[in-house]
PDB file of C-alpha atoms in Angstrom:
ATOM      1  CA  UNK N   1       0.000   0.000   0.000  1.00 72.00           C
ATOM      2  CA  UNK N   2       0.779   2.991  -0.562  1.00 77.00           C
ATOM      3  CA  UNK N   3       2.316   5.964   1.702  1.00 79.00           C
ATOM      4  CA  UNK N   4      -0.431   8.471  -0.331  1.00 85.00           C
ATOM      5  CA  UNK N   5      -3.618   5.329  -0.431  1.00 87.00           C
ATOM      6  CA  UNK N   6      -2.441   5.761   3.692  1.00 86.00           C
ATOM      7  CA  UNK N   7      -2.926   9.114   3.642  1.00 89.00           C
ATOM      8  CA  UNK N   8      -6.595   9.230   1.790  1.00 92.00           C
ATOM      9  CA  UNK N   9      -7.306   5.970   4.037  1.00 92.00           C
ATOM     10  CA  UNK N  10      -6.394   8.520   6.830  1.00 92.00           C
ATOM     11  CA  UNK N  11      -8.717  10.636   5.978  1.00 92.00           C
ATOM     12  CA  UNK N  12     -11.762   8.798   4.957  1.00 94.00           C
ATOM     13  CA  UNK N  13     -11.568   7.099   8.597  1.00 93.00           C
ATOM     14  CA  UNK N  14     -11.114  10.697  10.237  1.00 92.00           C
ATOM     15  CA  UNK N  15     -14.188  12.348   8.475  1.00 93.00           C
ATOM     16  CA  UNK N  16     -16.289   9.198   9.374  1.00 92.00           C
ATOM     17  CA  UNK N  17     -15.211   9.756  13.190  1.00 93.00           C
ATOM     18  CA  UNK N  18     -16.097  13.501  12.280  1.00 92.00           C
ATOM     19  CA  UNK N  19     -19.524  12.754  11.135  1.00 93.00           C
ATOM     20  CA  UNK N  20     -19.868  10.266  13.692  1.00 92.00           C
ATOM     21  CA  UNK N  21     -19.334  12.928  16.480  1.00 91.00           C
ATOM     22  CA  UNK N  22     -21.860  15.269  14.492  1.00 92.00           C
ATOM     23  CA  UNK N  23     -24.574  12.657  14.834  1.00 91.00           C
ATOM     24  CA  UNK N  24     -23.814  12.429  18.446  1.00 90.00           C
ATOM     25  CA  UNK N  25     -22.540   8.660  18.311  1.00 90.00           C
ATOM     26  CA  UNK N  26     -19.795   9.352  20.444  1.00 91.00           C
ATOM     27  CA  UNK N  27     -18.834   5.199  20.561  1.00 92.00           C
ATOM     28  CA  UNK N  28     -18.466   4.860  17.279  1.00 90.00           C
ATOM     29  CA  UNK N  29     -16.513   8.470  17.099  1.00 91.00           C
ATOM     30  CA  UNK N  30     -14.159   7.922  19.610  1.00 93.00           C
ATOM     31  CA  UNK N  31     -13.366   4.096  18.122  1.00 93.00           C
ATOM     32  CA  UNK N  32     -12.718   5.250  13.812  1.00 92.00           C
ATOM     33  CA  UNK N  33     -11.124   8.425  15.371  1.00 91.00           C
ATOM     34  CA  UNK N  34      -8.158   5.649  17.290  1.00 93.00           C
ATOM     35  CA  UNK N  35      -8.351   4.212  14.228  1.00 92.00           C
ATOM     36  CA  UNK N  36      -7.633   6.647  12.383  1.00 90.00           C
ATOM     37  CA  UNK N  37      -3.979   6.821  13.570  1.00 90.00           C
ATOM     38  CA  UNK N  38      -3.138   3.533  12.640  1.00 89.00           C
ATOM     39  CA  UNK N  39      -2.767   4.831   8.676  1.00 87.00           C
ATOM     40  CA  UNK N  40      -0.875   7.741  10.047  1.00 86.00           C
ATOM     41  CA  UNK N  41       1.726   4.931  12.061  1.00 87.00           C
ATOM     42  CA  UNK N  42       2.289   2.876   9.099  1.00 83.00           C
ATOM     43  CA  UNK N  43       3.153   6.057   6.638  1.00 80.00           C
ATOM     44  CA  UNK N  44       5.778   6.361   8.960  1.00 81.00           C
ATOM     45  CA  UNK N  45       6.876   3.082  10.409  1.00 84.00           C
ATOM     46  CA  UNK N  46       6.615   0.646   7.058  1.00 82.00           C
ATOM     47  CA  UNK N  47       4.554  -2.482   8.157  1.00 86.00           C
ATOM     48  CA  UNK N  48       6.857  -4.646   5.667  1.00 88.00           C
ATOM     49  CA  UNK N  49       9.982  -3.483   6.976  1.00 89.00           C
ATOM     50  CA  UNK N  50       8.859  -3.577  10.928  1.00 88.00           C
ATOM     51  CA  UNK N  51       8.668  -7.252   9.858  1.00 89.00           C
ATOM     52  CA  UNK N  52      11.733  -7.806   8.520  1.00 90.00           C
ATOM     53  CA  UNK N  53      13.043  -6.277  11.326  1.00 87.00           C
ATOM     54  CA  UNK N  54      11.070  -8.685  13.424  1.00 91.00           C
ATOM     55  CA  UNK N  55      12.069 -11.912  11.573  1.00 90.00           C
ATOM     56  CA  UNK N  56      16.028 -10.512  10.869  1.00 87.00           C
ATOM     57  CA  UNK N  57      15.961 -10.466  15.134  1.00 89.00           C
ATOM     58  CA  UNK N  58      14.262 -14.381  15.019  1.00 91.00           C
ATOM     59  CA  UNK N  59      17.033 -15.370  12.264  1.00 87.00           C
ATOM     60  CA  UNK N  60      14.354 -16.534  10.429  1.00 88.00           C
ATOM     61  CA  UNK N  61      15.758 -15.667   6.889  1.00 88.00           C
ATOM     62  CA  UNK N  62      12.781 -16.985   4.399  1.00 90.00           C
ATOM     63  CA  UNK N  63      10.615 -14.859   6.744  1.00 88.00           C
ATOM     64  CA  UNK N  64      12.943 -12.080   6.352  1.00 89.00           C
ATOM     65  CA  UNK N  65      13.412 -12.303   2.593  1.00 90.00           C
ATOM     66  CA  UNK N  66       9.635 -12.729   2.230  1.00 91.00           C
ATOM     67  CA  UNK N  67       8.404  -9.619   3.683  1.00 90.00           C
ATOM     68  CA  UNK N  68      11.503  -7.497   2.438  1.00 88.00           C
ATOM     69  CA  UNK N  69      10.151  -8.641  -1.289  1.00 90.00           C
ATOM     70  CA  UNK N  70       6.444  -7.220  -0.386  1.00 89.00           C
ATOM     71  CA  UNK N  71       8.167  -3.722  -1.030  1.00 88.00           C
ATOM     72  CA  UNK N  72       7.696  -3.289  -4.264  1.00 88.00           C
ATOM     73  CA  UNK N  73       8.303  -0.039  -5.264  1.00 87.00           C
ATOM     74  CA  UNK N  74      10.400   1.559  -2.547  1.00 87.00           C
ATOM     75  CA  UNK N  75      10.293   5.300  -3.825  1.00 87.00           C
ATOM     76  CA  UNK N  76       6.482   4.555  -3.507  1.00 85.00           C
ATOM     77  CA  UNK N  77       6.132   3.229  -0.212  1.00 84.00           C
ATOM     78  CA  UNK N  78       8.754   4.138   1.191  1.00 87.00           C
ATOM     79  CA  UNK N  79       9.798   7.692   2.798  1.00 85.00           C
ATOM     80  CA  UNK N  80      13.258   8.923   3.177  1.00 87.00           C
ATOM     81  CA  UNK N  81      14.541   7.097   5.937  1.00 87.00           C
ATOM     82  CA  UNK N  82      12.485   4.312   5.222  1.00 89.00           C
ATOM     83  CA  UNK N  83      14.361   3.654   1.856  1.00 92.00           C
ATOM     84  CA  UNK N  84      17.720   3.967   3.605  1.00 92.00           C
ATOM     85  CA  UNK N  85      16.677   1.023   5.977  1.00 92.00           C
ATOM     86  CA  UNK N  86      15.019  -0.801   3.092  1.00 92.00           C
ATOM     87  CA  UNK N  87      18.255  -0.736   1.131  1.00 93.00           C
ATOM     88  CA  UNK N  88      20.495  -1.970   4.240  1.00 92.00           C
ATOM     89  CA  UNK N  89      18.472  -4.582   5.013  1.00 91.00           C
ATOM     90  CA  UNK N  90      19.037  -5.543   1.325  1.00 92.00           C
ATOM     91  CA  UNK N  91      22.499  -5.407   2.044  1.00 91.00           C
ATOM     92  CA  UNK N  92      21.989  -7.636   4.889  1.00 89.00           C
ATOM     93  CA  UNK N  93      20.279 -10.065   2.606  1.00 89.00           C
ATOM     94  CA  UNK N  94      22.639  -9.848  -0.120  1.00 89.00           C
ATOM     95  CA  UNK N  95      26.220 -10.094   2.282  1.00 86.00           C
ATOM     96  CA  UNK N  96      26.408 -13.694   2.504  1.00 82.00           C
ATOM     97  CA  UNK N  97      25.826 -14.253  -1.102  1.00 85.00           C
ATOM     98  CA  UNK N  98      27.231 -11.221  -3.256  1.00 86.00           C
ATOM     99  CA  UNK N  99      29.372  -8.633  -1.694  1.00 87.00           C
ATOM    100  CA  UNK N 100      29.261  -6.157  -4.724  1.00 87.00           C
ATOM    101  CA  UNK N 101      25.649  -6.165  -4.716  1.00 90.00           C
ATOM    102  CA  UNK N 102      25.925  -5.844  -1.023  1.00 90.00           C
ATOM    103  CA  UNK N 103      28.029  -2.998  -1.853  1.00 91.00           C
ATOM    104  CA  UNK N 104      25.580  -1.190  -3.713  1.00 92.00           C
ATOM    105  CA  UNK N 105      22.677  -1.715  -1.261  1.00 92.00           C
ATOM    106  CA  UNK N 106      24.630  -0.123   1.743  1.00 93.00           C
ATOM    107  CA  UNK N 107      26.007   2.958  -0.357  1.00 93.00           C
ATOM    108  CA  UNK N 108      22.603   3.651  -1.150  1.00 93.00           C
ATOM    109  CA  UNK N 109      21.487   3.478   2.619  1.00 93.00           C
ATOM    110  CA  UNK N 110      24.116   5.536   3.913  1.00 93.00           C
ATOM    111  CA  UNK N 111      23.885   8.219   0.578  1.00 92.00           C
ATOM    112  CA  UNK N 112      20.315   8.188   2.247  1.00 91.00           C
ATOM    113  CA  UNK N 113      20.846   8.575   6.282  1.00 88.00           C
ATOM    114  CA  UNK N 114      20.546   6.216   8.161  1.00 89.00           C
ATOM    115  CA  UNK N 115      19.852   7.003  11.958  1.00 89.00           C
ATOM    116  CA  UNK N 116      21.665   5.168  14.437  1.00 90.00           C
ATOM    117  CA  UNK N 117      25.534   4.468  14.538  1.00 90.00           C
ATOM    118  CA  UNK N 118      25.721   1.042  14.844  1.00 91.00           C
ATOM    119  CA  UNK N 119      23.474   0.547  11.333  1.00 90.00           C
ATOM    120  CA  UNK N 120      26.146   3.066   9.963  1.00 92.00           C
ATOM    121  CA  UNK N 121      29.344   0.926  11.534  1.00 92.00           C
ATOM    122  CA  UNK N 122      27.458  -2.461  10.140  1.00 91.00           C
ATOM    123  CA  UNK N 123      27.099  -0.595   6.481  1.00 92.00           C
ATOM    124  CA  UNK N 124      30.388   0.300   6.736  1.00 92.00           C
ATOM    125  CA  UNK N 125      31.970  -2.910   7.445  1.00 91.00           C
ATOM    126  CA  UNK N 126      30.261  -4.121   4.623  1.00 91.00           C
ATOM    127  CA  UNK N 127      31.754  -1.628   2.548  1.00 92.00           C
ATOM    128  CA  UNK N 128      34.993  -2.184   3.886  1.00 90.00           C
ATOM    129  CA  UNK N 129      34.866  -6.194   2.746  1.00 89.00           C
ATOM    130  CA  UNK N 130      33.724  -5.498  -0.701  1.00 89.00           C
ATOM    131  CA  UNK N 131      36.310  -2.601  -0.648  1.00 88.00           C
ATOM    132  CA  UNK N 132      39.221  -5.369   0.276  1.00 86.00           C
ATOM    133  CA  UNK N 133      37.690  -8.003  -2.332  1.00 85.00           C
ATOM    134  CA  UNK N 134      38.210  -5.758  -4.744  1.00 85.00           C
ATOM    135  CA  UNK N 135      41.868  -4.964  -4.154  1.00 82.00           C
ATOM    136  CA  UNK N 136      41.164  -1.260  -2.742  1.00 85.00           C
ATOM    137  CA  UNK N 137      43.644  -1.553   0.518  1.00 86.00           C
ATOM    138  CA  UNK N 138      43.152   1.853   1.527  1.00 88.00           C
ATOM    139  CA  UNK N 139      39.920   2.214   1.079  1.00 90.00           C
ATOM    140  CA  UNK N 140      38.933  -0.455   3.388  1.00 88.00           C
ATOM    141  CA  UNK N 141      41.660   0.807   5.861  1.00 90.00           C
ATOM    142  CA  UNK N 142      39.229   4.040   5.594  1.00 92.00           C
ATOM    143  CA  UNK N 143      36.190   2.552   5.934  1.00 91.00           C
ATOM    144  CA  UNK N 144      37.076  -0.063   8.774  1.00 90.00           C
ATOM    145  CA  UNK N 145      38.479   3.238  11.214  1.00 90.00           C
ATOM    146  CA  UNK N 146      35.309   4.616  10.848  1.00 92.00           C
ATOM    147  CA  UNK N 147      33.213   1.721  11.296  1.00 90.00           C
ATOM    148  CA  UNK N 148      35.280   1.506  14.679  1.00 90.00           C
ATOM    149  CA  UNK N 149      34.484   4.867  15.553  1.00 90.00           C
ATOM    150  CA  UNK N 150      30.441   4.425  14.939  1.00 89.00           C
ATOM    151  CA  UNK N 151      30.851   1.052  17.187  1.00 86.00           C
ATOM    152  CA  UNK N 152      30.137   3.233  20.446  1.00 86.00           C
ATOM    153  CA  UNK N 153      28.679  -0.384  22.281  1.00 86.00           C
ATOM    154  CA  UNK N 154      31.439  -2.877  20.399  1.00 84.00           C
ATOM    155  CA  UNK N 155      29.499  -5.004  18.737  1.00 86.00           C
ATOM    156  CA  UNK N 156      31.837  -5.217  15.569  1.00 86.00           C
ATOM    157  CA  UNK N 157      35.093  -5.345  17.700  1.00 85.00           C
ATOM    158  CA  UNK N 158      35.130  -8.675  17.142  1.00 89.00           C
ATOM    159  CA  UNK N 159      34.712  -8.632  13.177  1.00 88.00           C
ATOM    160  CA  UNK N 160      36.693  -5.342  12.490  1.00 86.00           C
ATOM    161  CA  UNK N 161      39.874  -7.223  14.194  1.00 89.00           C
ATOM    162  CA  UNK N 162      39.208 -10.248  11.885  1.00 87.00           C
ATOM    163  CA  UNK N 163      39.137  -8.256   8.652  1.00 85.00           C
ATOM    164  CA  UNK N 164      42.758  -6.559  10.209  1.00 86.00           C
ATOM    165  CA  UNK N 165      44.011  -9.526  10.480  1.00 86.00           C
ATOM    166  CA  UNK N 166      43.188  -9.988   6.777  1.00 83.00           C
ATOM    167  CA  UNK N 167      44.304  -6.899   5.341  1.00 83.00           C
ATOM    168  CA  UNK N 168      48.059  -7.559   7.015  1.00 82.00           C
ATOM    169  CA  UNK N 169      47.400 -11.421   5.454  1.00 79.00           C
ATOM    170  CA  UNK N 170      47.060  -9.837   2.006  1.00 75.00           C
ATOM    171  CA  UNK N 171      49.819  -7.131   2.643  1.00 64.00           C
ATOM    172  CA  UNK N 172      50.574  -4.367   0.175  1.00 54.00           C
ATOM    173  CA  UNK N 173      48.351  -5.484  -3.238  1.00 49.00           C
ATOM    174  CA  UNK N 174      49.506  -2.611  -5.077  1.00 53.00           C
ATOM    175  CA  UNK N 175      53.050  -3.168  -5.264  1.00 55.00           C
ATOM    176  CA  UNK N 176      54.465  -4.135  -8.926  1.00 56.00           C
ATOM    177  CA  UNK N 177      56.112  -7.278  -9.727  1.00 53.00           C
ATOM    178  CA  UNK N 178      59.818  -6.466  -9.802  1.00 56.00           C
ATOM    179  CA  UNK N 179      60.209  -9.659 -12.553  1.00 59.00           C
ATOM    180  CA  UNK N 180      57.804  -7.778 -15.561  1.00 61.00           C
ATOM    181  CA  UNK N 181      60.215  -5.934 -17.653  1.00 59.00           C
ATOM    182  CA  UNK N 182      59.175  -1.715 -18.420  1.00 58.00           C
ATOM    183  CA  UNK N 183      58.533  -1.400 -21.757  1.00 60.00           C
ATOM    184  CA  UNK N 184      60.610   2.004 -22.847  1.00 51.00           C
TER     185      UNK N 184
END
């Protein structure tokens, strides 16, 4: 549905509690008019993605992929910040499987704001892995201080020391091969 078929749903319900008050059926007023909010929550707070949420926190990943693919058309649905946390939770989704889509996915979120510091560290230590995948040393070096500064609670800790470990593994990947002659 919809953020604008939320908004005229919105409405419709308020002008029936309206009427209802006019008519002096208070019940029935007082009932559409708490109902009325309801639209108003969801243009806000995206039912789809409050699920994903939910099902992301069970580790139920059909769940998770199911109600992620209900959005489908996100500039639509979706406001703002709602399309920032859509696209990181395809970035979530896509991690395991393919990093450069991955890498898309969380650009997009954080191009778009997302809110709280931890999402931001988690984006970009995703960036930072697709970033060393594809050869781009300092880059990830970049991206993996400042996912360490958005980990305020140390969640990542863990994780960002594991993909240290495998940047000093891989050592300098933009050094030349002394053995390949210069052409002149």
């Amino acid at each position: 549905m919809s953020k604008y078929s939320k908004m005229i749903l919105f409405l419709f319900i308020f002008f029936v509690s309206i009427f209802s008050f006019f008519h002096r059926n208070y019940l029935c007023g007082y009932i559409s008019l708490l109902l009325s909010f309801f639209p108003i929550f969801f243009i806000f707070k995206n039912e789809f993605l409050l699920l994903a949420f939910f099902k992301i926190q069970k580790k139920d990943m059909k769940g998770f992929k199911k109600y992620l693919r209900c959005v489908k058309n996100p500039k639509l649905q979706l406001t703002k910040n709602q399309m920032a946390y859509y696209y990181f939770l395809n970035g979530i989704l896509y991690s395991e499987n393919n990093i450069f889509q991955s890498e898309n996915y969380m650009q997009k979120a954080l191009d778009l704001g997302l809110k709280f510091k931890q999402n931001i560290a988690i984006a970009k230590l995703n960036l930072a892995i697709a970033s060393l995948s594809k050869g781009n040393k300092k880059r990830a070096e970049f991206l993996l201080s400042e996912a360490k500064k958005m980990d305020i609670s140390g969640l990542l800790h863990d994780q960002i020391q594991i993909i240290k470990i495998q940047m000093k593994k891989i050592g300098n990947v933009n050094r030349t091969n002394p053995y390949i002659r210069k052409e002149f």
